XYZ file of N, CA and C in Angstrom:
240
model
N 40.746 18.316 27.488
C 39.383 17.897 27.305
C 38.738 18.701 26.178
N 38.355 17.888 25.080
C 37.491 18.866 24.029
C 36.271 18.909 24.289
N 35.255 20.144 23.681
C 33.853 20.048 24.113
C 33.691 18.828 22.912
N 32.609 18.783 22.997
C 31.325 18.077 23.121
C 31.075 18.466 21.253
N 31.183 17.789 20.090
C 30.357 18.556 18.937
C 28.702 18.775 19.449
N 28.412 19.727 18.274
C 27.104 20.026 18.755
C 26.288 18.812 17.931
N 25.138 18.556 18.509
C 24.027 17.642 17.635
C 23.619 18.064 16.195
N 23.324 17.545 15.341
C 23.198 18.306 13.803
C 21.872 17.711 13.854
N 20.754 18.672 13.316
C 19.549 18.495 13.550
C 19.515 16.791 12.349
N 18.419 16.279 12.446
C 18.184 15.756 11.866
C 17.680 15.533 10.342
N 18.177 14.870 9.054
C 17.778 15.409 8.227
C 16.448 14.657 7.350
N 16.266 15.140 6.533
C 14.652 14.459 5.820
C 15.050 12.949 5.446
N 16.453 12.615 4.883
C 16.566 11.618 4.664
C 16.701 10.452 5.647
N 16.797 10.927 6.681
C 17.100 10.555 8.024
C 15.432 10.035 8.919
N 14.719 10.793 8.428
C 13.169 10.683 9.033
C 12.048 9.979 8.213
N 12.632 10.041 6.679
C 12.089 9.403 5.491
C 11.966 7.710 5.380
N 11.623 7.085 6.502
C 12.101 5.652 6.661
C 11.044 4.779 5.783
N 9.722 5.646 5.577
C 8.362 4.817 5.222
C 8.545 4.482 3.732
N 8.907 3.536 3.485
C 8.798 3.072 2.266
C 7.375 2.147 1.477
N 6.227 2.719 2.093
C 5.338 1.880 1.821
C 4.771 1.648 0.225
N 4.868 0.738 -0.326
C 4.051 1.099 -1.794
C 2.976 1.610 -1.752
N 2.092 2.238 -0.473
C 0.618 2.847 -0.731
C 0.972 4.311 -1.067
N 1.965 4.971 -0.633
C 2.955 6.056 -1.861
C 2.820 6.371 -2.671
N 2.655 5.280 -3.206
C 2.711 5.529 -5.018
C 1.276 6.111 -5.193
N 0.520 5.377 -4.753
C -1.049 6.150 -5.143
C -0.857 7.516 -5.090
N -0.058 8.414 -4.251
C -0.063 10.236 -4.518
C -0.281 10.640 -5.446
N 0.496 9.593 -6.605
C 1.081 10.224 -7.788
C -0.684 10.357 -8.457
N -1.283 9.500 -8.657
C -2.800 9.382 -9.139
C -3.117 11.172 -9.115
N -3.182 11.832 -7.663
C -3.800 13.329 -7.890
C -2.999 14.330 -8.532
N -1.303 14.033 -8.734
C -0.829 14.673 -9.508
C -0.872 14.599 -11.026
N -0.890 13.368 -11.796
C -0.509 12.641 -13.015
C -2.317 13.044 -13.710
N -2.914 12.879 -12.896
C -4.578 12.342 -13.870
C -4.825 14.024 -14.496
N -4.589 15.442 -13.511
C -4.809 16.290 -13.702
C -3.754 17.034 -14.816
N -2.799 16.289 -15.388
C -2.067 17.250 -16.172
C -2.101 16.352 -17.539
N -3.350 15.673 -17.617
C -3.475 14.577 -19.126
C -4.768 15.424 -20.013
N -4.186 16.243 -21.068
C -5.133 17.201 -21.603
C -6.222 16.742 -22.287
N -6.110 15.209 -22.355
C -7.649 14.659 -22.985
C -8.406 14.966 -22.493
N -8.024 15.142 -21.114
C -9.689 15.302 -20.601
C -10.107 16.126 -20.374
N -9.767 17.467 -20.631
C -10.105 18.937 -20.804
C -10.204 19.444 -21.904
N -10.084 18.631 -23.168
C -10.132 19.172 -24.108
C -11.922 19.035 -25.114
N -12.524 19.397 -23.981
C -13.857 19.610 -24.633
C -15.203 20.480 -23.881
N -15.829 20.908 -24.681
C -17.010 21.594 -24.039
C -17.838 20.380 -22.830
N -18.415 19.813 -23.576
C -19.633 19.185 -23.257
C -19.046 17.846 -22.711
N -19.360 17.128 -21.589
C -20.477 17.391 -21.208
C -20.419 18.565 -20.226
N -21.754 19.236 -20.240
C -21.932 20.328 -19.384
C -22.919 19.782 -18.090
N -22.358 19.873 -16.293
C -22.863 19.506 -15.483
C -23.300 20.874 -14.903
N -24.843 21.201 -14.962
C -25.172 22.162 -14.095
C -24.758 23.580 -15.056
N -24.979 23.765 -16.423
C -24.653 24.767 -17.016
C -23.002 24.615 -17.241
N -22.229 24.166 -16.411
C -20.768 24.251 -16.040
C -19.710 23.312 -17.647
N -19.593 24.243 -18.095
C -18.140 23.513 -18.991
C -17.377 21.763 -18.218
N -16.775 21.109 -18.693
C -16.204 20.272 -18.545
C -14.909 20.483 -17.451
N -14.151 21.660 -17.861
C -13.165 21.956 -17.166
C -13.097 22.416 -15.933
N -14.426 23.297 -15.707
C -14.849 23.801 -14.609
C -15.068 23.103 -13.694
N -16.168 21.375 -13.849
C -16.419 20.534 -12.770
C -15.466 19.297 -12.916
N -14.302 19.526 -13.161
C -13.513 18.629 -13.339
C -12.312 18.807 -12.573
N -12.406 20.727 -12.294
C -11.238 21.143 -11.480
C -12.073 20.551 -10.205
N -13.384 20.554 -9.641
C -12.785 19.860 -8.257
C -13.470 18.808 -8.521
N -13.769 17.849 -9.502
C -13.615 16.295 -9.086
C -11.828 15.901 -8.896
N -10.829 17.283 -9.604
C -9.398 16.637 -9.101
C -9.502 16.809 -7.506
N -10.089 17.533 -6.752
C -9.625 18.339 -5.357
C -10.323 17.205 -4.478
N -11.642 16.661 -5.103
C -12.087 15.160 -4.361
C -11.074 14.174 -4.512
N -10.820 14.023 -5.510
C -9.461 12.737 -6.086
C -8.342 12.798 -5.093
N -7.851 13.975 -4.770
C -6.987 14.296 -3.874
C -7.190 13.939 -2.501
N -8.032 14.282 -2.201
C -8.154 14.374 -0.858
C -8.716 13.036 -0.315
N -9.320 12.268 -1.296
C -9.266 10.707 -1.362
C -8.414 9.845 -1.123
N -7.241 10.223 -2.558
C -6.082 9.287 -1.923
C -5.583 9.301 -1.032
N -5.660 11.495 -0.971
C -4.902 11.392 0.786
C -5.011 11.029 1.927
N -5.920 11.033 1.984
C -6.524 10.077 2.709
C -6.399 8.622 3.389
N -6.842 8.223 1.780
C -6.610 6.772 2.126
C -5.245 6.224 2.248
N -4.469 6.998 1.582
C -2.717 6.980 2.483
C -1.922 6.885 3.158
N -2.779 7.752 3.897
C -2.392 8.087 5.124
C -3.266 7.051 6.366
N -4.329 6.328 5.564
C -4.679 5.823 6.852
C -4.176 4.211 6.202
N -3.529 4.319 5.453
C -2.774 2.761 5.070
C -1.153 2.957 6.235
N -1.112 3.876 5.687
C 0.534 3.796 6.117
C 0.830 4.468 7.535
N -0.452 4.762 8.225
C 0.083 5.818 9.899
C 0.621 4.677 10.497
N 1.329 4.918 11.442
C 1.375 3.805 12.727
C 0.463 3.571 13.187
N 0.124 1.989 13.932
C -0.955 2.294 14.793
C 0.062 1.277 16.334
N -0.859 1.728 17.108
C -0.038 1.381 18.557
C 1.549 1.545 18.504
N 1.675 0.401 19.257
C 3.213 0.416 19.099
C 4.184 -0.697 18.286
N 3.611 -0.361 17.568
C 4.456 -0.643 15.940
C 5.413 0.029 15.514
């Protein structure tokens, strides 16, 4: 009688089943923030503030937007 192999945990590719195209929107908070046009100027100035300054968190709103809305495209709901 041989034992038993042991269970091999499960892997990411294995749990990765969601193929939803609402996905793709992630890319939006990564891609918009590394396009240097739009940091490449003083003015306009919001609130005394340089361009770059209120632009770092209109990305952190952008983010947390899509993530958002992502996540409430693609959760399960009931028993689906």
């Amino acid at each position: 009688m041989t034992a038993a192999e042991p269970e091999t945990p499960r892997t990411a590719s294995s749990r990765a089943k969601d193929h939803s195209p609402w996905n793709w929107l992630l890319f939006i908070p990564i891609v918009v923030p590394l396009i240097p046009a739009l940091f490449n100027a003083d003015a306009p100035r919001l609130f005394g503030f340089p361009r770059f300054y209120w632009l770092q968190l209109v990305w952190i709103l952008l983010g947390v937007a899509t993530t958002t809305l992502v996540y409430q495209m693609t959760k399960k709901r009931g028993n689906q």
